[in-house]
Short mmCIF file of N, CA, C and O in Angstrom, two decimals:
data_model
loop_
_atom_site.label_atom_id
_atom_site.label_comp_id
_atom_site.label_asym_id
_atom_site.label_seq_id
_atom_site.Cartn_x
_atom_site.Cartn_y
_atom_site.Cartn_z
N UNK D 280 17.84 -12.43 -15.47
CA UNK D 280 17.00 -11.61 -16.33
C UNK D 280 15.87 -12.46 -16.90
O UNK D 280 15.99 -13.64 -17.10
N UNK D 281 14.78 -11.84 -17.18
CA UNK D 281 13.60 -12.49 -17.71
C UNK D 281 13.83 -12.99 -19.13
O UNK D 281 14.37 -12.29 -19.96
N UNK D 282 13.44 -14.23 -19.36
CA UNK D 282 13.54 -14.84 -20.68
C UNK D 282 12.17 -14.75 -21.36
O UNK D 282 11.17 -15.09 -20.76
N UNK D 283 12.15 -14.28 -22.56
CA UNK D 283 10.88 -14.15 -23.30
C UNK D 283 10.26 -15.52 -23.52
O UNK D 283 10.84 -16.39 -24.15
N UNK D 284 9.08 -15.71 -22.99
CA UNK D 284 8.30 -16.93 -23.20
C UNK D 284 6.84 -16.52 -23.37
O UNK D 284 6.46 -15.41 -22.99
N UNK D 285 6.01 -17.39 -23.92
CA UNK D 285 4.60 -17.03 -24.06
C UNK D 285 3.94 -16.62 -22.74
O UNK D 285 3.22 -15.63 -22.68
N UNK D 286 4.19 -17.39 -21.66
CA UNK D 286 3.60 -17.05 -20.36
C UNK D 286 4.07 -15.71 -19.85
O UNK D 286 3.30 -14.90 -19.34
N UNK D 287 5.35 -15.44 -19.99
CA UNK D 287 5.90 -14.16 -19.56
C UNK D 287 5.38 -13.00 -20.38
O UNK D 287 5.04 -11.94 -19.84
N UNK D 288 5.30 -13.19 -21.69
CA UNK D 288 4.79 -12.13 -22.56
C UNK D 288 3.33 -11.81 -22.24
O UNK D 288 2.92 -10.66 -22.20
N UNK D 289 2.52 -12.86 -22.01
CA UNK D 289 1.11 -12.64 -21.68
C UNK D 289 0.99 -11.86 -20.38
O UNK D 289 0.19 -10.94 -20.27
N UNK D 290 1.77 -12.25 -19.38
CA UNK D 290 1.71 -11.57 -18.08
C UNK D 290 2.11 -10.10 -18.21
O UNK D 290 1.43 -9.21 -17.72
N UNK D 291 3.21 -9.84 -18.91
CA UNK D 291 3.66 -8.46 -19.09
C UNK D 291 2.67 -7.63 -19.88
O UNK D 291 2.40 -6.47 -19.53
N UNK D 292 2.10 -8.20 -20.92
CA UNK D 292 1.13 -7.47 -21.73
C UNK D 292 -0.11 -7.12 -20.92
O UNK D 292 -0.64 -6.00 -21.01
N UNK D 293 -0.55 -8.05 -20.09
CA UNK D 293 -1.74 -7.79 -19.27
C UNK D 293 -1.46 -6.74 -18.21
O UNK D 293 -2.30 -5.87 -17.95
N UNK D 294 -0.29 -6.82 -17.58
CA UNK D 294 0.07 -5.81 -16.58
C UNK D 294 0.11 -4.44 -17.23
O UNK D 294 -0.45 -3.47 -16.71
N UNK D 295 0.76 -4.35 -18.38
CA UNK D 295 0.88 -3.06 -19.07
C UNK D 295 -0.50 -2.49 -19.42
O UNK D 295 -0.78 -1.32 -19.18
N UNK D 296 -1.36 -3.33 -19.98
CA UNK D 296 -2.69 -2.87 -20.38
C UNK D 296 -3.51 -2.42 -19.18
O UNK D 296 -4.15 -1.37 -19.21
N UNK D 297 -3.46 -3.18 -18.10
CA UNK D 297 -4.23 -2.83 -16.91
C UNK D 297 -3.69 -1.58 -16.25
O UNK D 297 -4.45 -0.74 -15.75
N UNK D 298 -2.38 -1.42 -16.24
CA UNK D 298 -1.78 -0.24 -15.61
C UNK D 298 -2.05 1.02 -16.41
O UNK D 298 -2.22 2.10 -15.84
N UNK D 299 -2.11 0.91 -17.72
CA UNK D 299 -2.38 2.08 -18.55
C UNK D 299 -3.81 2.57 -18.36
O UNK D 299 -4.07 3.76 -18.36
N UNK D 300 -4.75 1.65 -18.15
CA UNK D 300 -6.15 2.04 -17.97
C UNK D 300 -6.39 2.67 -16.60
O UNK D 300 -7.10 3.65 -16.49
N UNK D 301 -5.86 2.06 -15.57
CA UNK D 301 -6.03 2.52 -14.18
C UNK D 301 -7.50 2.75 -13.82
O UNK D 301 -7.81 3.54 -12.95
N UNK D 302 -8.40 2.07 -14.51
CA UNK D 302 -9.83 2.25 -14.22
C UNK D 302 -10.21 1.58 -12.92
O UNK D 302 -10.89 2.16 -12.11
N UNK D 303 -9.80 0.36 -12.76
CA UNK D 303 -10.14 -0.37 -11.55
C UNK D 303 -8.96 -0.46 -10.63
O UNK D 303 -7.89 0.07 -10.91
N UNK D 304 -9.17 -1.09 -9.57
CA UNK D 304 -8.10 -1.28 -8.60
C UNK D 304 -7.67 -2.75 -8.55
O UNK D 304 -6.93 -3.15 -7.69
N UNK D 305 -8.17 -3.53 -9.49
CA UNK D 305 -7.89 -4.96 -9.51
C UNK D 305 -6.92 -5.31 -10.64
O UNK D 305 -7.11 -4.91 -11.78
N UNK D 306 -5.89 -6.04 -10.28
CA UNK D 306 -4.94 -6.54 -11.26
C UNK D 306 -5.19 -8.04 -11.37
O UNK D 306 -4.72 -8.82 -10.54
N UNK D 307 -5.98 -8.45 -12.34
CA UNK D 307 -6.40 -9.83 -12.51
C UNK D 307 -5.60 -10.49 -13.62
O UNK D 307 -5.83 -10.24 -14.80
N UNK D 308 -4.67 -11.32 -13.22
CA UNK D 308 -3.83 -12.06 -14.17
C UNK D 308 -4.19 -13.54 -14.16
O UNK D 308 -3.38 -14.37 -14.55
N UNK D 309 -5.39 -13.86 -13.70
CA UNK D 309 -5.78 -15.27 -13.63
C UNK D 309 -6.02 -15.84 -15.03
O UNK D 309 -6.32 -15.11 -15.97
N UNK D 310 -5.83 -17.14 -15.13
CA UNK D 310 -6.09 -17.89 -16.37
C UNK D 310 -5.30 -17.39 -17.57
O UNK D 310 -5.82 -17.37 -18.69
N UNK D 311 -4.06 -16.97 -17.39
CA UNK D 311 -3.29 -16.55 -18.58
C UNK D 311 -2.03 -17.39 -18.76
O UNK D 311 -1.09 -16.96 -19.42
N UNK D 312 -2.01 -18.58 -18.18
CA UNK D 312 -0.92 -19.55 -18.37
C UNK D 312 0.45 -18.96 -18.08
O UNK D 312 1.40 -19.18 -18.83
N UNK D 313 0.55 -18.21 -17.01
CA UNK D 313 1.81 -17.55 -16.65
C UNK D 313 2.92 -18.55 -16.34
O UNK D 313 4.01 -18.42 -16.85
N UNK D 314 2.63 -19.48 -15.44
CA UNK D 314 3.66 -20.41 -15.00
C UNK D 314 4.84 -19.67 -14.38
O UNK D 314 4.76 -18.51 -13.99
N UNK D 315 5.95 -20.36 -14.31
CA UNK D 315 7.17 -19.82 -13.71
C UNK D 315 7.68 -18.58 -14.44
O UNK D 315 8.05 -17.59 -13.82
N UNK D 316 7.70 -18.63 -15.76
CA UNK D 316 8.24 -17.51 -16.54
C UNK D 316 7.40 -16.25 -16.38
O UNK D 316 7.94 -15.14 -16.33
N UNK D 317 6.09 -16.40 -16.27
CA UNK D 317 5.24 -15.24 -16.03
C UNK D 317 5.50 -14.63 -14.66
O UNK D 317 5.51 -13.41 -14.51
N UNK D 318 5.74 -15.48 -13.67
CA UNK D 318 6.07 -14.98 -12.33
C UNK D 318 7.38 -14.21 -12.35
O UNK D 318 7.49 -13.14 -11.76
N UNK D 319 8.35 -14.76 -13.03
CA UNK D 319 9.64 -14.06 -13.17
C UNK D 319 9.47 -12.73 -13.87
O UNK D 319 10.11 -11.74 -13.51
N UNK D 320 8.60 -12.69 -14.85
CA UNK D 320 8.36 -11.44 -15.58
C UNK D 320 7.82 -10.36 -14.65
O UNK D 320 8.19 -9.19 -14.75
N UNK D 321 6.95 -10.75 -13.72
CA UNK D 321 6.38 -9.78 -12.78
C UNK D 321 7.44 -9.16 -11.88
O UNK D 321 7.29 -8.03 -11.42
N UNK D 322 8.50 -9.91 -11.61
CA UNK D 322 9.56 -9.41 -10.73
C UNK D 322 10.65 -8.65 -11.49
O UNK D 322 11.59 -8.15 -10.89
N UNK D 323 10.51 -8.55 -12.81
CA UNK D 323 11.47 -7.81 -13.61
C UNK D 323 11.44 -6.34 -13.21
O UNK D 323 10.37 -5.76 -13.08
N UNK D 324 12.61 -5.72 -13.01
CA UNK D 324 12.63 -4.30 -12.63
C UNK D 324 11.80 -3.46 -13.61
O UNK D 324 11.92 -3.58 -14.81
N UNK D 325 10.95 -2.63 -13.04
CA UNK D 325 10.13 -1.75 -13.85
C UNK D 325 8.77 -2.31 -14.22
O UNK D 325 7.87 -1.55 -14.59
N UNK D 326 8.59 -3.61 -14.14
CA UNK D 326 7.32 -4.21 -14.56
C UNK D 326 6.15 -3.73 -13.72
O UNK D 326 5.10 -3.40 -14.24
N UNK D 327 6.34 -3.67 -12.42
CA UNK D 327 5.23 -3.37 -11.52
C UNK D 327 5.23 -1.92 -11.03
O UNK D 327 4.55 -1.58 -10.08
N UNK D 328 5.98 -1.06 -11.69
CA UNK D 328 6.11 0.33 -11.25
C UNK D 328 4.76 1.03 -11.11
O UNK D 328 4.55 1.81 -10.18
N UNK D 329 3.83 0.77 -11.99
CA UNK D 329 2.54 1.47 -11.99
C UNK D 329 1.46 0.76 -11.17
O UNK D 329 0.29 1.04 -11.34
N UNK D 330 1.84 -0.14 -10.27
CA UNK D 330 0.83 -0.94 -9.56
C UNK D 330 0.57 -0.51 -8.13
O UNK D 330 -0.10 -1.21 -7.40
N UNK D 331 1.05 0.64 -7.72
CA UNK D 331 0.82 1.09 -6.35
C UNK D 331 -0.68 1.21 -6.05
O UNK D 331 -1.09 1.08 -4.92
N UNK D 332 -1.50 1.47 -7.04
CA UNK D 332 -2.94 1.65 -6.88
C UNK D 332 -3.71 0.35 -6.70
O UNK D 332 -4.88 0.36 -6.36
N UNK D 333 -3.08 -0.78 -6.93
CA UNK D 333 -3.77 -2.08 -6.90
C UNK D 333 -4.19 -2.44 -5.48
O UNK D 333 -3.39 -2.40 -4.55
N UNK D 334 -5.46 -2.82 -5.33
CA UNK D 334 -5.95 -3.32 -4.04
C UNK D 334 -6.25 -4.82 -4.09
O UNK D 334 -6.21 -5.49 -3.07
N UNK D 335 -6.57 -5.33 -5.29
CA UNK D 335 -6.83 -6.76 -5.45
C UNK D 335 -5.91 -7.32 -6.53
O UNK D 335 -5.84 -6.78 -7.63
N UNK D 336 -5.22 -8.41 -6.20
CA UNK D 336 -4.27 -9.03 -7.12
C UNK D 336 -4.58 -10.51 -7.24
O UNK D 336 -4.66 -11.21 -6.22
N UNK D 337 -4.78 -10.99 -8.46
CA UNK D 337 -5.07 -12.40 -8.67
C UNK D 337 -4.18 -13.00 -9.74
O UNK D 337 -4.04 -12.45 -10.83
N UNK D 338 -3.60 -14.13 -9.39
CA UNK D 338 -2.86 -14.96 -10.35
C UNK D 338 -3.40 -16.40 -10.25
O UNK D 338 -2.67 -17.36 -10.37
N UNK D 339 -4.71 -16.50 -10.04
CA UNK D 339 -5.36 -17.81 -9.90
C UNK D 339 -5.28 -18.60 -11.21
O UNK D 339 -5.26 -18.02 -12.30
N UNK D 340 -5.21 -19.89 -11.08
CA UNK D 340 -5.27 -20.81 -12.23
C UNK D 340 -4.23 -20.50 -13.30
O UNK D 340 -4.54 -20.29 -14.46
N UNK D 341 -2.97 -20.48 -12.87
CA UNK D 341 -1.88 -20.17 -13.80
C UNK D 341 -0.78 -21.23 -13.82
O UNK D 341 0.24 -21.00 -14.44
N UNK D 342 -0.98 -22.33 -13.14
CA UNK D 342 0.06 -23.36 -13.12
C UNK D 342 1.30 -22.92 -12.36
O UNK D 342 2.41 -23.36 -12.67
N UNK D 343 1.14 -22.04 -11.38
CA UNK D 343 2.27 -21.53 -10.61
C UNK D 343 2.67 -22.55 -9.56
O UNK D 343 1.84 -23.01 -8.78
N UNK D 344 3.95 -22.88 -9.55
CA UNK D 344 4.47 -23.80 -8.54
C UNK D 344 5.17 -22.98 -7.45
O UNK D 344 5.24 -21.75 -7.51
N UNK D 345 5.72 -23.66 -6.48
CA UNK D 345 6.44 -23.00 -5.39
C UNK D 345 7.62 -22.19 -5.90
O UNK D 345 8.00 -21.19 -5.29
N UNK D 346 8.21 -22.61 -7.01
CA UNK D 346 9.35 -21.88 -7.58
C UNK D 346 8.97 -20.47 -8.02
O UNK D 346 9.82 -19.58 -8.07
N UNK D 347 7.72 -20.24 -8.35
CA UNK D 347 7.28 -18.92 -8.78
C UNK D 347 6.91 -17.98 -7.65
O UNK D 347 6.83 -16.77 -7.84
N UNK D 348 6.69 -18.52 -6.45
CA UNK D 348 6.23 -17.71 -5.33
C UNK D 348 7.19 -16.59 -4.93
O UNK D 348 6.74 -15.47 -4.65
N UNK D 349 8.51 -16.80 -4.92
CA UNK D 349 9.39 -15.66 -4.58
C UNK D 349 9.21 -14.47 -5.52
O UNK D 349 9.27 -13.31 -5.08
N UNK D 350 8.96 -14.73 -6.78
CA UNK D 350 8.75 -13.65 -7.75
C UNK D 350 7.42 -12.95 -7.50
O UNK D 350 7.31 -11.73 -7.62
N UNK D 351 6.40 -13.73 -7.17
CA UNK D 351 5.10 -13.16 -6.83
C UNK D 351 5.25 -12.26 -5.60
O UNK D 351 4.72 -11.15 -5.56
N UNK D 352 6.00 -12.72 -4.59
CA UNK D 352 6.21 -11.92 -3.37
C UNK D 352 6.93 -10.61 -3.68
O UNK D 352 6.60 -9.57 -3.11
N UNK D 353 7.89 -10.66 -4.59
CA UNK D 353 8.58 -9.43 -5.01
C UNK D 353 7.58 -8.44 -5.61
O UNK D 353 7.60 -7.25 -5.30
N UNK D 354 6.68 -8.94 -6.45
CA UNK D 354 5.67 -8.08 -7.06
C UNK D 354 4.70 -7.54 -6.01
O UNK D 354 4.35 -6.36 -6.03
N UNK D 355 4.29 -8.38 -5.07
CA UNK D 355 3.34 -7.97 -4.04
C UNK D 355 3.88 -6.83 -3.18
O UNK D 355 3.13 -5.93 -2.80
N UNK D 356 5.16 -6.86 -2.92
CA UNK D 356 5.77 -5.82 -2.07
C UNK D 356 5.71 -4.43 -2.72
O UNK D 356 5.89 -3.44 -2.04
N UNK D 357 5.44 -4.36 -3.99
CA UNK D 357 5.37 -3.08 -4.69
C UNK D 357 3.95 -2.52 -4.74
O UNK D 357 3.75 -1.40 -5.23
N UNK D 358 2.99 -3.28 -4.24
CA UNK D 358 1.59 -2.85 -4.25
C UNK D 358 1.22 -2.37 -2.85
O UNK D 358 0.77 -3.13 -2.02
N UNK D 359 1.40 -1.09 -2.62
CA UNK D 359 1.27 -0.53 -1.28
C UNK D 359 -0.16 -0.48 -0.75
O UNK D 359 -0.36 -0.40 0.45
N UNK D 360 -1.14 -0.53 -1.63
CA UNK D 360 -2.54 -0.47 -1.20
C UNK D 360 -3.23 -1.83 -1.25
O UNK D 360 -4.44 -1.93 -1.13
N UNK D 361 -2.47 -2.85 -1.42
CA UNK D 361 -2.99 -4.20 -1.60
C UNK D 361 -3.78 -4.67 -0.38
O UNK D 361 -3.32 -4.55 0.75
N UNK D 362 -4.98 -5.21 -0.64
CA UNK D 362 -5.78 -5.77 0.45
C UNK D 362 -6.19 -7.22 0.19
O UNK D 362 -6.43 -7.96 1.13
N UNK D 363 -6.25 -7.64 -1.08
CA UNK D 363 -6.65 -9.01 -1.39
C UNK D 363 -5.67 -9.66 -2.35
O UNK D 363 -5.30 -9.06 -3.36
N UNK D 364 -5.30 -10.91 -2.03
CA UNK D 364 -4.37 -11.68 -2.87
C UNK D 364 -5.01 -13.04 -3.15
O UNK D 364 -5.40 -13.75 -2.23
N UNK D 365 -5.10 -13.40 -4.42
CA UNK D 365 -5.67 -14.68 -4.83
C UNK D 365 -4.61 -15.50 -5.57
O UNK D 365 -4.22 -15.18 -6.69
N UNK D 366 -4.16 -16.55 -4.90
CA UNK D 366 -3.19 -17.49 -5.48
C UNK D 366 -3.83 -18.87 -5.65
O UNK D 366 -3.13 -19.87 -5.71
N UNK D 367 -5.14 -18.92 -5.71
CA UNK D 367 -5.86 -20.19 -5.74
C UNK D 367 -5.64 -20.95 -7.05
O UNK D 367 -5.23 -20.39 -8.06
N UNK D 368 -5.94 -22.24 -6.98
CA UNK D 368 -5.94 -23.12 -8.15
C UNK D 368 -4.59 -23.13 -8.89
O UNK D 368 -4.54 -23.01 -10.12
N UNK D 369 -3.52 -23.23 -8.14
CA UNK D 369 -2.19 -23.36 -8.71
C UNK D 369 -1.57 -24.65 -8.18
O UNK D 369 -2.30 -25.55 -7.77
N UNK D 370 -0.27 -24.75 -8.20
CA UNK D 370 0.42 -25.96 -7.72
C UNK D 370 1.41 -25.61 -6.62
O UNK D 370 2.51 -26.16 -6.56
N UNK D 371 1.04 -24.67 -5.77
CA UNK D 371 1.93 -24.21 -4.71
C UNK D 371 1.97 -25.26 -3.60
O UNK D 371 0.93 -25.73 -3.14
N UNK D 372 3.19 -25.61 -3.20
CA UNK D 372 3.40 -26.59 -2.14
C UNK D 372 3.95 -25.90 -0.89
O UNK D 372 4.02 -24.67 -0.82
N UNK D 373 4.36 -26.69 0.08
CA UNK D 373 4.83 -26.16 1.36
C UNK D 373 6.01 -25.20 1.23
O UNK D 373 6.08 -24.20 1.94
N UNK D 374 6.93 -25.46 0.31
CA UNK D 374 8.07 -24.56 0.16
C UNK D 374 7.61 -23.18 -0.32
O UNK D 374 8.17 -22.15 0.08
N UNK D 375 6.58 -23.13 -1.13
CA UNK D 375 6.01 -21.86 -1.55
C UNK D 375 5.31 -21.15 -0.40
O UNK D 375 5.37 -19.92 -0.27
N UNK D 376 4.65 -21.93 0.44
CA UNK D 376 4.01 -21.38 1.64
C UNK D 376 5.07 -20.77 2.55
O UNK D 376 4.88 -19.69 3.11
N UNK D 377 6.20 -21.47 2.70
CA UNK D 377 7.29 -20.94 3.54
C UNK D 377 7.75 -19.58 3.03
O UNK D 377 7.99 -18.66 3.82
N UNK D 378 7.89 -19.43 1.73
CA UNK D 378 8.29 -18.15 1.14
C UNK D 378 7.23 -17.08 1.40
O UNK D 378 7.54 -15.96 1.78
N UNK D 379 5.98 -17.45 1.21
CA UNK D 379 4.88 -16.51 1.42
C UNK D 379 4.79 -16.10 2.89
O UNK D 379 4.56 -14.93 3.20
N UNK D 380 5.00 -17.05 3.78
CA UNK D 380 4.97 -16.78 5.23
C UNK D 380 6.02 -15.73 5.61
O UNK D 380 5.77 -14.87 6.45
N UNK D 381 7.16 -15.78 4.97
CA UNK D 381 8.21 -14.79 5.24
C UNK D 381 7.83 -13.41 4.72
O UNK D 381 8.21 -12.39 5.29
N UNK D 382 7.05 -13.35 3.64
CA UNK D 382 6.68 -12.07 3.04
C UNK D 382 5.45 -11.44 3.69
O UNK D 382 5.30 -10.21 3.68
N UNK D 383 4.58 -12.24 4.27
CA UNK D 383 3.31 -11.74 4.79
C UNK D 383 3.43 -10.59 5.79
O UNK D 383 2.66 -9.63 5.70
N UNK D 384 4.35 -10.63 6.74
CA UNK D 384 4.42 -9.51 7.70
C UNK D 384 4.66 -8.15 7.03
O UNK D 384 4.20 -7.13 7.54
N UNK D 385 5.32 -8.12 5.90
CA UNK D 385 5.57 -6.86 5.19
C UNK D 385 4.35 -6.40 4.39
O UNK D 385 4.26 -5.24 4.00
N UNK D 386 3.38 -7.27 4.18
CA UNK D 386 2.17 -6.95 3.42
C UNK D 386 1.07 -6.55 4.39
O UNK D 386 0.05 -7.23 4.53
N UNK D 387 1.25 -5.45 5.05
CA UNK D 387 0.41 -5.06 6.18
C UNK D 387 -1.04 -4.77 5.84
O UNK D 387 -1.91 -4.89 6.69
N UNK D 388 -1.32 -4.38 4.62
CA UNK D 388 -2.70 -4.06 4.26
C UNK D 388 -3.53 -5.25 3.82
O UNK D 388 -4.73 -5.14 3.64
N UNK D 389 -2.91 -6.40 3.65
CA UNK D 389 -3.62 -7.57 3.14
C UNK D 389 -4.59 -8.10 4.20
O UNK D 389 -4.19 -8.43 5.32
N UNK D 390 -5.87 -8.16 3.83
CA UNK D 390 -6.90 -8.68 4.73
C UNK D 390 -7.46 -10.01 4.25
O UNK D 390 -8.09 -10.73 5.00
N UNK D 391 -7.24 -10.33 2.98
CA UNK D 391 -7.78 -11.57 2.41
C UNK D 391 -6.71 -12.26 1.58
O UNK D 391 -6.11 -11.65 0.69
N UNK D 392 -6.50 -13.54 1.86
CA UNK D 392 -5.51 -14.35 1.15
C UNK D 392 -6.16 -15.67 0.76
O UNK D 392 -6.64 -16.41 1.62
N UNK D 393 -6.21 -15.96 -0.54
CA UNK D 393 -6.83 -17.18 -1.04
C UNK D 393 -5.76 -18.11 -1.59
O UNK D 393 -5.13 -17.81 -2.61
N UNK D 394 -5.56 -19.22 -0.90
CA UNK D 394 -4.62 -20.26 -1.35
C UNK D 394 -5.34 -21.58 -1.58
O UNK D 394 -4.71 -22.64 -1.59
N UNK D 395 -6.65 -21.53 -1.78
CA UNK D 395 -7.41 -22.76 -1.96
C UNK D 395 -6.97 -23.49 -3.23
O UNK D 395 -6.46 -22.88 -4.17
N UNK D 396 -7.18 -24.78 -3.24
CA UNK D 396 -6.88 -25.64 -4.40
C UNK D 396 -5.42 -25.54 -4.83
O UNK D 396 -5.10 -25.35 -6.00
N UNK D 397 -4.53 -25.67 -3.86
CA UNK D 397 -3.10 -25.79 -4.10
C UNK D 397 -2.65 -27.12 -3.50
O UNK D 397 -3.49 -27.92 -3.08
N UNK D 398 -1.38 -27.38 -3.48
CA UNK D 398 -0.85 -28.65 -2.99
C UNK D 398 -0.18 -28.47 -1.62
O UNK D 398 0.95 -28.91 -1.41
N UNK D 399 -0.88 -27.85 -0.70
CA UNK D 399 -0.34 -27.55 0.62
C UNK D 399 -0.69 -28.69 1.58
O UNK D 399 -1.86 -29.07 1.70
N UNK D 400 0.33 -29.21 2.26
CA UNK D 400 0.13 -30.30 3.21
C UNK D 400 -0.38 -29.75 4.54
O UNK D 400 -0.36 -28.53 4.76
N UNK D 401 -0.80 -30.63 5.44
CA UNK D 401 -1.22 -30.16 6.77
C UNK D 401 -0.09 -29.39 7.50
O UNK D 401 -0.37 -28.42 8.20
N UNK D 402 1.15 -29.79 7.27
CA UNK D 402 2.28 -29.09 7.90
C UNK D 402 2.39 -27.66 7.36
O UNK D 402 2.59 -26.72 8.11
N UNK D 403 2.26 -27.51 6.05
CA UNK D 403 2.29 -26.19 5.44
C UNK D 403 1.11 -25.33 5.90
O UNK D 403 1.26 -24.13 6.14
N UNK D 404 -0.05 -25.97 6.07
CA UNK D 404 -1.23 -25.25 6.53
C UNK D 404 -1.04 -24.75 7.96
O UNK D 404 -1.45 -23.63 8.29
N UNK D 405 -0.39 -25.54 8.80
CA UNK D 405 -0.12 -25.12 10.18
C UNK D 405 0.86 -23.94 10.18
O UNK D 405 0.65 -22.97 10.92
N UNK D 406 1.89 -24.00 9.36
CA UNK D 406 2.86 -22.89 9.28
C UNK D 406 2.15 -21.62 8.83
O UNK D 406 2.40 -20.52 9.37
N UNK D 407 1.26 -21.74 7.86
CA UNK D 407 0.51 -20.59 7.38
C UNK D 407 -0.42 -20.06 8.47
O UNK D 407 -0.48 -18.85 8.71
N UNK D 408 -1.12 -20.96 9.15
CA UNK D 408 -2.04 -20.54 10.22
C UNK D 408 -1.29 -19.83 11.35
O UNK D 408 -1.78 -18.82 11.88
N UNK D 409 -0.11 -20.31 11.70
CA UNK D 409 0.69 -19.66 12.75
C UNK D 409 1.06 -18.24 12.35
O UNK D 409 0.98 -17.31 13.16
N UNK D 410 1.45 -18.07 11.11
CA UNK D 410 1.82 -16.72 10.63
C UNK D 410 0.60 -15.82 10.56
O UNK D 410 0.67 -14.65 10.94
N UNK D 411 -0.50 -16.36 10.08
CA UNK D 411 -1.72 -15.55 9.97
C UNK D 411 -2.21 -15.10 11.35
O UNK D 411 -2.75 -14.00 11.48
N UNK D 412 -2.00 -15.92 12.36
CA UNK D 412 -2.38 -15.53 13.71
C UNK D 412 -1.56 -14.33 14.19
O UNK D 412 -2.05 -13.49 14.94
N UNK D 413 -0.32 -14.23 13.73
CA UNK D 413 0.55 -13.10 14.10
C UNK D 413 0.28 -11.87 13.24
O UNK D 413 0.46 -10.75 13.69
N UNK D 414 -0.13 -12.09 11.99
CA UNK D 414 -0.48 -10.98 11.08
C UNK D 414 -1.97 -10.73 11.26
O UNK D 414 -2.78 -11.24 10.50
N UNK D 415 -2.31 -9.95 12.20
CA UNK D 415 -3.71 -9.80 12.58
C UNK D 415 -4.57 -9.08 11.55
O UNK D 415 -5.77 -9.01 11.69
N UNK D 416 -3.98 -8.56 10.49
CA UNK D 416 -4.77 -7.88 9.47
C UNK D 416 -5.48 -8.86 8.55
O UNK D 416 -6.55 -8.57 8.03
N UNK D 417 -4.90 -10.06 8.34
CA UNK D 417 -5.51 -11.05 7.45
C UNK D 417 -6.67 -11.70 8.20
O UNK D 417 -6.47 -12.37 9.21
N UNK D 418 -7.88 -11.49 7.68
CA UNK D 418 -9.06 -12.02 8.35
C UNK D 418 -9.75 -13.12 7.55
O UNK D 418 -10.61 -13.82 8.06
N UNK D 419 -9.40 -13.26 6.28
CA UNK D 419 -10.01 -14.30 5.44
C UNK D 419 -8.94 -15.10 4.73
O UNK D 419 -7.99 -14.57 4.22
#
């Protein structure tokens, strides 16, 4: 279960506010110091219920490590219209890429994936490139 922390509370509050407005199609959670606890909060049952309308999702610059990626993937699977994912400027390493690689085939609408400025090695980049070649929808 999700433990109340500042990062988690900020993430949940932002999701709630953005979902209530439903003005845009972008769920931008960048720069809110989410970290691991914020990622866990996103995977909490019921948190992402109102996000089916989201086409762009960003958690850039949040100090997210590979440990948070499984929770991000859980949240992404609930966004049926998703086309763009921004995970840039975090601390995601190869183990996080491995988790993302397993989730990508289920994210059929995603055409753009930003993982720039993370801690991905050449081996992780090759694994990602191999998966992206098979997921022909991702073009950027």
